[in-house]
mmCIF file of C-alpha atoms and ligand atoms in Angstrom:
data_model
loop_
_atom_site.group_PDB
_atom_site.id
_atom_site.type_symbol
_atom_site.label_atom_id
_atom_site.label_comp_id
_atom_site.label_asym_id
_atom_site.label_seq_id
_atom_site.Cartn_x
_atom_site.Cartn_y
_atom_site.Cartn_z
ATOM 1 C CA UNK A 13 120.150 101.243 93.283
ATOM 2 C CA UNK A 14 118.660 103.875 95.428
ATOM 3 C CA UNK A 15 121.904 104.744 96.882
ATOM 4 C CA UNK A 16 123.498 104.927 93.359
ATOM 5 C CA UNK A 17 120.737 107.484 92.391
ATOM 6 C CA UNK A 18 121.521 109.528 95.555
ATOM 7 C CA UNK A 19 125.433 109.404 94.881
ATOM 8 C CA UNK A 20 124.839 110.707 91.474
ATOM 9 C CA UNK A 21 122.580 113.386 92.943
ATOM 10 C CA UNK A 22 125.354 114.426 95.262
ATOM 11 C CA UNK A 23 128.017 114.398 92.454
ATOM 12 C CA UNK A 24 125.428 116.462 90.279
ATOM 13 C CA UNK A 25 125.166 119.236 93.018
ATOM 14 C CA UNK A 26 129.160 119.420 93.103
ATOM 15 C CA UNK A 27 129.795 119.302 89.462
ATOM 16 C CA UNK A 28 127.260 122.172 89.043
ATOM 17 C CA UNK A 29 129.350 124.317 91.266
ATOM 18 C CA UNK A 30 132.615 123.224 89.519
ATOM 19 C CA UNK A 31 131.223 124.098 86.014
ATOM 20 C CA UNK A 32 130.017 127.506 87.427
ATOM 21 C CA UNK A 33 133.376 128.413 89.216
ATOM 22 C CA UNK A 34 136.138 126.154 87.844
ATOM 23 C CA UNK A 35 139.014 126.713 85.425
ATOM 24 C CA UNK A 36 138.023 125.805 81.784
ATOM 25 C CA UNK A 37 141.644 125.434 80.752
ATOM 26 C CA UNK A 38 143.530 122.386 79.580
ATOM 27 C CA UNK A 39 145.517 120.078 81.616
ATOM 28 C CA UNK A 40 148.796 118.505 80.417
ATOM 29 C CA UNK A 41 147.367 115.080 80.257
ATOM 30 C CA UNK A 42 145.557 113.024 77.481
ATOM 31 C CA UNK A 43 142.870 110.234 78.299
ATOM 32 C CA UNK A 44 142.953 106.852 76.642
ATOM 33 C CA UNK A 45 140.877 108.086 73.698
ATOM 34 C CA UNK A 46 143.777 110.619 73.060
ATOM 35 C CA UNK A 47 141.867 113.703 74.107
ATOM 36 C CA UNK A 48 143.564 116.476 75.975
ATOM 37 C CA UNK A 49 141.752 116.484 79.293
ATOM 38 C CA UNK A 50 140.583 119.740 80.512
ATOM 39 C CA UNK A 51 140.912 120.538 84.295
ATOM 40 C CA UNK A 52 137.198 120.236 84.434
ATOM 41 C CA UNK A 53 137.261 116.573 83.139
ATOM 42 C CA UNK A 54 139.804 115.654 85.720
ATOM 43 C CA UNK A 55 138.067 117.395 88.809
ATOM 44 C CA UNK A 56 134.574 116.159 87.823
ATOM 45 C CA UNK A 57 135.963 112.633 87.439
ATOM 46 C CA UNK A 58 137.456 112.881 90.922
ATOM 47 C CA UNK A 59 134.181 114.150 92.407
ATOM 48 C CA UNK A 60 132.333 111.216 91.176
ATOM 49 C CA UNK A 61 134.996 108.714 92.123
ATOM 50 C CA UNK A 62 135.326 109.960 95.800
ATOM 51 C CA UNK A 63 131.533 109.694 96.058
ATOM 52 C CA UNK A 64 131.243 106.197 94.471
ATOM 53 C CA UNK A 65 134.147 104.985 96.601
ATOM 54 C CA UNK A 66 131.829 105.249 99.680
ATOM 55 C CA UNK A 67 128.950 103.041 98.199
ATOM 56 C CA UNK A 68 129.178 99.338 99.202
ATOM 57 C CA UNK A 69 126.942 97.990 96.499
ATOM 58 C CA UNK A 70 129.319 99.133 94.020
ATOM 59 C CA UNK A 71 131.743 96.553 92.859
ATOM 60 C CA UNK A 72 133.936 98.482 90.251
ATOM 61 C CA UNK A 73 133.902 101.702 88.203
ATOM 62 C CA UNK A 74 135.481 102.841 84.912
ATOM 63 C CA UNK A 75 135.647 106.291 83.772
ATOM 64 C CA UNK A 76 136.066 107.754 80.302
ATOM 65 C CA UNK A 77 139.042 109.748 81.870
ATOM 66 C CA UNK A 78 140.835 106.839 83.314
ATOM 67 C CA UNK A 79 142.760 104.010 81.641
ATOM 68 C CA UNK A 80 141.650 100.918 83.826
ATOM 69 C CA UNK A 81 138.731 99.673 85.877
ATOM 70 C CA UNK A 82 138.932 100.501 89.586
ATOM 71 C CA UNK A 83 137.693 97.939 92.052
ATOM 72 C CA UNK A 84 135.487 99.414 94.820
ATOM 73 C CA UNK A 85 134.061 96.547 96.885
ATOM 74 C CA UNK A 86 134.488 92.846 95.971
ATOM 75 C CA UNK A 87 131.042 92.046 97.428
ATOM 76 C CA UNK A 88 129.248 94.852 95.487
ATOM 77 C CA UNK A 89 126.611 94.135 92.893
ATOM 78 C CA UNK A 90 127.011 96.940 90.327
ATOM 79 C CA UNK A 91 129.475 97.965 87.867
ATOM 80 C CA UNK A 92 129.496 101.714 86.804
ATOM 81 C CA UNK A 93 130.874 103.127 83.539
ATOM 82 C CA UNK A 94 130.774 106.905 83.474
ATOM 83 C CA UNK A 95 131.578 109.999 81.319
ATOM 84 C CA UNK A 96 132.123 112.485 84.110
ATOM 85 C CA UNK A 97 131.795 115.841 81.921
ATOM 86 C CA UNK A 98 130.365 114.871 78.511
ATOM 87 C CA UNK A 99 130.814 117.965 76.111
ATOM 88 C CA UNK A 100 133.378 119.622 78.493
ATOM 89 C CA UNK A 101 134.987 121.765 75.751
ATOM 90 C CA UNK A 102 131.618 123.599 75.549
ATOM 91 C CA UNK A 103 131.743 125.054 79.126
ATOM 92 C CA UNK A 104 133.930 127.899 78.063
ATOM 93 C CA UNK A 105 131.206 129.031 75.534
ATOM 94 C CA UNK A 106 128.608 128.479 78.135
ATOM 95 C CA UNK A 107 126.561 125.772 76.511
ATOM 96 C CA UNK A 108 124.980 122.786 78.033
ATOM 97 C CA UNK A 109 127.073 119.703 79.177
ATOM 98 C CA UNK A 110 126.341 116.534 81.059
ATOM 99 C CA UNK A 111 127.344 113.437 82.999
ATOM 100 C CA UNK A 112 126.478 109.954 81.772
ATOM 101 C CA UNK A 113 126.367 106.776 83.933
ATOM 102 C CA UNK A 114 125.858 103.110 82.661
ATOM 103 C CA UNK A 115 124.992 100.612 85.494
ATOM 104 C CA UNK A 116 126.041 97.004 84.580
ATOM 105 C CA UNK A 117 125.993 93.610 86.364
ATOM 106 C CA UNK A 118 128.687 91.077 86.215
ATOM 107 C CA UNK A 119 130.562 92.412 83.302
ATOM 108 C CA UNK A 120 131.020 95.716 81.363
ATOM 109 C CA UNK A 121 129.091 94.730 78.302
ATOM 110 C CA UNK A 122 125.890 95.927 76.440
ATOM 111 C CA UNK A 123 123.911 92.760 77.382
ATOM 112 C CA UNK A 124 124.654 93.532 81.098
ATOM 113 C CA UNK A 125 123.482 97.095 81.206
ATOM 114 C CA UNK A 126 120.510 97.310 83.659
ATOM 115 C CA UNK A 127 120.036 100.963 84.263
ATOM 116 C CA UNK A 128 121.410 104.315 82.946
ATOM 117 C CA UNK A 129 121.355 107.774 84.503
ATOM 118 C CA UNK A 130 122.297 111.201 82.804
ATOM 119 C CA UNK A 131 122.457 114.663 84.297
ATOM 120 C CA UNK A 132 122.069 117.693 82.058
ATOM 121 C CA UNK A 133 123.643 120.901 83.188
ATOM 122 C CA UNK A 134 122.040 123.706 81.334
ATOM 123 C CA UNK A 135 120.027 126.802 82.473
ATOM 124 C CA UNK A 136 118.550 124.083 84.785
ATOM 125 C CA UNK A 137 119.831 120.964 86.008
ATOM 126 C CA UNK A 138 118.059 117.724 85.217
ATOM 127 C CA UNK A 139 118.729 114.055 85.915
ATOM 128 C CA UNK A 140 117.026 111.306 83.768
ATOM 129 C CA UNK A 141 116.908 107.785 85.165
ATOM 130 C CA UNK A 142 116.288 104.803 83.068
ATOM 131 C CA UNK A 143 115.302 101.509 84.467
ATOM 132 C CA UNK A 144 112.096 100.037 83.095
ATOM 133 C CA UNK A 145 110.739 103.452 82.572
ATOM 134 C CA UNK A 146 112.394 106.767 81.741
ATOM 135 C CA UNK A 147 111.965 109.222 84.503
ATOM 136 C CA UNK A 148 113.193 112.833 84.545
ATOM 137 C CA UNK A 149 114.031 114.963 87.743
ATOM 138 C CA UNK A 150 114.800 118.527 88.139
ATOM 139 C CA UNK A 151 117.104 120.174 90.789
ATOM 140 C CA UNK A 152 114.749 122.576 92.666
ATOM 141 C CA UNK A 153 115.904 124.201 95.939
ATOM 142 C CA UNK A 154 118.797 121.752 96.026
ATOM 143 C CA UNK A 155 116.608 118.714 95.868
ATOM 144 C CA UNK A 156 115.810 116.556 92.669
ATOM 145 C CA UNK A 157 112.059 116.544 92.231
ATOM 146 C CA UNK A 158 110.339 114.034 89.796
ATOM 147 C CA UNK A 159 108.810 116.082 86.820
ATOM 148 C CA UNK A 160 107.668 113.653 84.169
ATOM 149 C CA UNK A 161 108.183 110.262 82.450
ATOM 150 C CA UNK A 162 109.788 110.393 79.009
ATOM 151 C CA UNK A 163 108.102 108.771 76.056
ATOM 152 C CA UNK A 164 109.169 109.292 72.384
ATOM 153 C CA UNK A 165 106.545 109.566 69.556
ATOM 154 C CA UNK A 166 106.750 107.303 66.574
ATOM 155 C CA UNK A 167 108.190 110.234 64.508
ATOM 156 C CA UNK A 168 109.977 113.548 65.372
ATOM 157 C CA UNK A 169 111.022 116.792 63.558
ATOM 158 C CA UNK A 170 114.586 117.217 64.689
ATOM 159 C CA UNK A 171 117.858 116.103 62.952
ATOM 160 C CA UNK A 172 121.318 116.179 64.851
ATOM 161 C CA UNK A 173 123.875 114.961 62.354
ATOM 162 C CA UNK A 174 127.348 114.606 64.117
ATOM 163 C CA UNK A 175 130.977 114.153 62.977
ATOM 164 C CA UNK A 176 133.107 115.809 60.264
ATOM 165 C CA UNK A 177 130.756 116.037 57.234
ATOM 166 C CA UNK A 178 133.573 115.905 54.668
ATOM 167 C CA UNK A 179 134.417 112.519 55.950
ATOM 168 C CA UNK A 180 130.841 111.118 55.430
ATOM 169 C CA UNK A 181 130.066 108.300 52.970
ATOM 170 C CA UNK A 182 128.150 109.328 50.077
ATOM 171 C CA UNK A 183 125.110 107.376 51.194
ATOM 172 C CA UNK A 184 125.183 108.969 54.677
ATOM 173 C CA UNK A 185 125.348 112.476 53.137
ATOM 174 C CA UNK A 186 122.317 111.596 50.931
ATOM 175 C CA UNK A 187 120.361 110.358 53.879
ATOM 176 C CA UNK A 188 120.873 113.363 56.023
ATOM 177 C CA UNK A 189 120.041 115.678 53.063
ATOM 178 C CA UNK A 190 116.842 113.732 52.339
ATOM 179 C CA UNK A 191 115.829 114.059 55.932
ATOM 180 C CA UNK A 192 116.274 117.756 55.766
ATOM 181 C CA UNK A 193 114.546 117.894 52.408
ATOM 182 C CA UNK A 194 111.443 116.218 54.285
ATOM 183 C CA UNK A 195 111.325 119.319 56.627
ATOM 184 C CA UNK A 196 113.482 118.182 59.633
ATOM 185 C CA UNK A 197 115.032 121.062 61.378
ATOM 186 C CA UNK A 198 118.820 121.079 62.509
ATOM 187 C CA UNK A 199 119.612 120.906 66.142
ATOM 188 C CA UNK A 200 123.198 120.142 66.979
ATOM 189 C CA UNK A 201 125.130 121.572 69.770
ATOM 190 C CA UNK A 202 128.087 119.101 69.939
ATOM 191 C CA UNK A 203 127.188 117.983 73.474
ATOM 192 C CA UNK A 204 125.619 114.517 73.344
ATOM 193 C CA UNK A 205 123.720 114.964 76.498
ATOM 194 C CA UNK A 206 121.849 118.144 75.579
ATOM 195 C CA UNK A 207 121.417 116.969 71.998
ATOM 196 C CA UNK A 208 119.772 113.572 72.918
ATOM 197 C CA UNK A 209 117.834 115.335 75.736
ATOM 198 C CA UNK A 210 116.379 117.588 73.265
ATOM 199 C CA UNK A 211 115.278 114.739 71.083
ATOM 200 C CA UNK A 212 113.907 112.927 73.819
ATOM 201 C CA UNK A 213 111.880 115.807 75.288
ATOM 202 C CA UNK A 214 110.637 117.286 72.061
ATOM 203 C CA UNK A 215 109.178 113.853 71.057
ATOM 204 C CA UNK A 216 111.640 112.412 68.590
ATOM 205 C CA UNK A 217 113.956 112.882 65.543
ATOM 206 C CA UNK A 218 117.461 111.526 64.718
ATOM 207 C CA UNK A 219 120.919 111.948 66.240
ATOM 208 C CA UNK A 220 123.559 110.357 64.216
ATOM 209 C CA UNK A 221 127.424 109.826 64.830
ATOM 210 C CA UNK A 222 128.289 107.674 61.781
ATOM 211 C CA UNK A 223 131.568 105.753 60.897
ATOM 212 C CA UNK A 224 133.647 108.141 58.731
ATOM 213 C CA UNK A 225 136.817 108.040 56.808
ATOM 214 C CA UNK A 226 138.511 109.954 59.761
ATOM 215 C CA UNK A 227 136.810 107.764 62.245
ATOM 216 C CA UNK A 228 136.066 104.196 60.877
ATOM 217 C CA UNK A 229 134.598 103.255 64.225
ATOM 218 C CA UNK A 230 132.843 106.504 65.241
ATOM 219 C CA UNK A 231 133.857 108.647 68.056
ATOM 220 C CA UNK A 232 131.299 107.950 70.886
ATOM 221 C CA UNK A 233 132.317 105.428 73.454
ATOM 222 C CA UNK A 234 130.301 102.278 73.919
ATOM 223 C CA UNK A 235 130.256 101.730 77.790
ATOM 224 C CA UNK A 236 130.209 105.430 78.866
ATOM 225 C CA UNK A 237 128.079 107.158 76.183
ATOM 226 C CA UNK A 238 126.369 104.773 73.746
ATOM 227 C CA UNK A 239 124.910 102.067 75.820
ATOM 228 C CA UNK A 240 123.492 104.200 78.472
ATOM 229 C CA UNK A 241 121.738 106.411 76.042
ATOM 230 C CA UNK A 242 120.740 103.373 73.942
ATOM 231 C CA UNK A 243 118.902 101.911 77.009
ATOM 232 C CA UNK A 244 117.149 105.111 77.585
ATOM 233 C CA UNK A 245 115.967 105.575 73.948
ATOM 234 C CA UNK A 246 114.774 101.881 73.856
ATOM 235 C CA UNK A 247 112.976 102.314 77.216
ATOM 236 C CA UNK A 248 111.392 105.626 75.973
ATOM 237 C CA UNK A 249 109.905 103.737 72.786
ATOM 238 C CA UNK A 250 112.703 104.447 70.464
ATOM 239 C CA UNK A 251 115.772 102.925 69.038
ATOM 240 C CA UNK A 252 119.491 102.913 69.166
ATOM 241 C CA UNK A 253 121.615 101.325 66.375
ATOM 242 C CA UNK A 254 124.965 101.156 64.754
ATOM 243 C CA UNK A 255 123.489 101.361 61.233
ATOM 244 C CA UNK A 256 123.014 97.580 61.157
ATOM 245 C CA UNK A 257 121.765 96.365 64.450
ATOM 246 C CA UNK A 258 120.839 97.474 67.893
ATOM 247 C CA UNK A 259 123.899 99.023 69.760
ATOM 248 C CA UNK A 260 122.833 96.725 72.690
ATOM 249 C CA UNK A 261 123.804 93.736 70.694
ATOM 250 C CA UNK A 262 127.391 94.759 70.078
ATOM 251 C CA UNK A 263 130.040 93.131 72.167
ATOM 252 C CA UNK A 264 132.947 95.215 73.660
ATOM 253 C CA UNK A 265 136.506 94.034 73.542
ATOM 254 C CA UNK A 266 138.059 96.963 75.220
ATOM 255 C CA UNK A 267 136.635 99.378 77.718
ATOM 256 C CA UNK A 268 137.295 102.357 75.580
ATOM 257 C CA UNK A 269 136.046 100.973 72.340
ATOM 258 C CA UNK A 270 133.849 103.324 70.211
ATOM 259 C CA UNK A 271 130.940 102.672 67.844
ATOM 260 C CA UNK A 272 129.034 104.443 65.088
ATOM 261 C CA UNK A 273 125.625 105.142 66.551
ATOM 262 C CA UNK A 274 122.096 106.402 65.559
ATOM 263 C CA UNK A 275 119.490 107.330 68.210
ATOM 264 C CA UNK A 276 116.026 108.286 67.478
ATOM 265 C CA UNK A 277 112.268 107.531 67.123
ATOM 266 C CA UNK A 278 111.119 104.537 65.146
ATOM 267 C CA UNK A 279 110.422 106.130 61.902
ATOM 268 C CA UNK A 280 113.788 107.751 61.460
ATOM 269 C CA UNK A 281 115.792 104.793 62.864
ATOM 270 C CA UNK A 282 113.894 102.522 60.245
ATOM 271 C CA UNK A 283 114.864 104.923 57.579
ATOM 272 C CA UNK A 284 118.618 104.708 58.694
ATOM 273 C CA UNK A 285 118.273 100.990 58.699
ATOM 274 C CA UNK A 286 116.865 100.797 55.189
ATOM 275 C CA UNK A 287 119.517 103.017 53.615
ATOM 276 C CA UNK A 288 122.523 101.418 55.542
ATOM 277 C CA UNK A 289 121.222 97.800 54.839
ATOM 278 C CA UNK A 290 121.533 98.634 50.943
ATOM 279 C CA UNK A 291 124.865 100.466 51.059
ATOM 280 C CA UNK A 292 127.188 99.796 54.046
HETATM 281 O O1 LIG B 304 132.260 117.543 67.545
HETATM 282 P P1 LIG B 304 131.719 116.391 67.025
HETATM 283 O O2 LIG B 304 132.683 115.451 66.300
HETATM 284 O O3 LIG B 304 130.452 116.352 66.357
HETATM 285 O O4 LIG B 304 131.415 115.423 68.311
HETATM 286 C C1 LIG B 304 130.651 115.903 69.400
HETATM 287 C C2 LIG B 304 130.593 114.650 70.355
HETATM 288 O O5 LIG B 304 131.587 114.581 70.951
HETATM 289 C C3 LIG B 304 131.259 114.653 72.362
HETATM 290 O O6 LIG B 304 131.506 115.967 72.935
HETATM 291 C C4 LIG B 304 132.403 113.660 73.200
HETATM 292 O O7 LIG B 304 132.183 113.694 74.584
HETATM 293 P P2 LIG B 304 133.392 114.270 75.540
HETATM 294 O O8 LIG B 304 133.222 115.695 75.641
HETATM 295 O O9 LIG B 304 133.071 113.524 76.882
HETATM 296 O O10 LIG B 304 134.837 113.940 75.007
HETATM 297 C C5 LIG B 304 129.934 114.273 72.602
HETATM 298 O O11 LIG B 304 129.323 114.900 73.746
HETATM 299 C C6 LIG B 304 129.295 114.930 71.289
HETATM 300 O O12 LIG B 304 128.147 114.308 70.782
HETATM 301 MG MG1 LIG B 305 131.376 112.355 76.281
HETATM 302 MG MG1 LIG B 306 133.707 113.430 78.678
#
């Protein structure tokens, strides 16, 4: 696992330079989810793949930007699913973005996730590693230094409601309105990594990306985005659900499957469960 962490550190240093100097324009290609790929998506994907290709403990990798699983080393132990540049369309407006990695064993499935790592590229570069604990590191003088463990409070103050609002169900709209009426503050940048990082570091709150009429299965991808953060939220003392159950109990039928998802501290997620159990 240590060499995987080192590999991700190496990729983060290179992606930092790419973000700072690269072309933010579109490529002529689409990924499996139908998004037009930016040149930055393709280049950051290549940076990560080239680094992972040299790690003997990695058996296979799959990227949000690629159609298929790639074999690395038949005798390797780990499977890695990654989103090389989450929120890539925010680079041109200079908002924070990230990379997300889910580390699996045996099969790409929620029950096999054993660790996750994400990197936030903001005013500072930070890396959060989840195994049994959630540990945050910061890039200082070109080295990642341990800063703190992350633990959520039982209840937070932030609300990050994602997706197209005019496609929400009436009960979801009511839930979000009720949360704001209770004094929660809006914090939503459109980048999953900084939005969830903020909730984790400020002690709690709710991030939601529900099923909507335009996206009945949500938008966020299970293997590359949802499961890695679900592990982090659970190990930090919070929860991650699809409205009905833990997202880490969902089974994946295709590598690019998406799901509705809610991440947060316990009080807010219990509130979502209560509303969804009566309405969904
Ligand atoms: O604009 P929306 O629909 O709220 O979606 C925002 C979500 O989409 C994403 O940008 C999807 O990730 P990619 O940039 O990797 O495609 C998430 O980071 C974010 O939470
Ligand atoms: Mg993403
Ligand atoms: Mg992406």
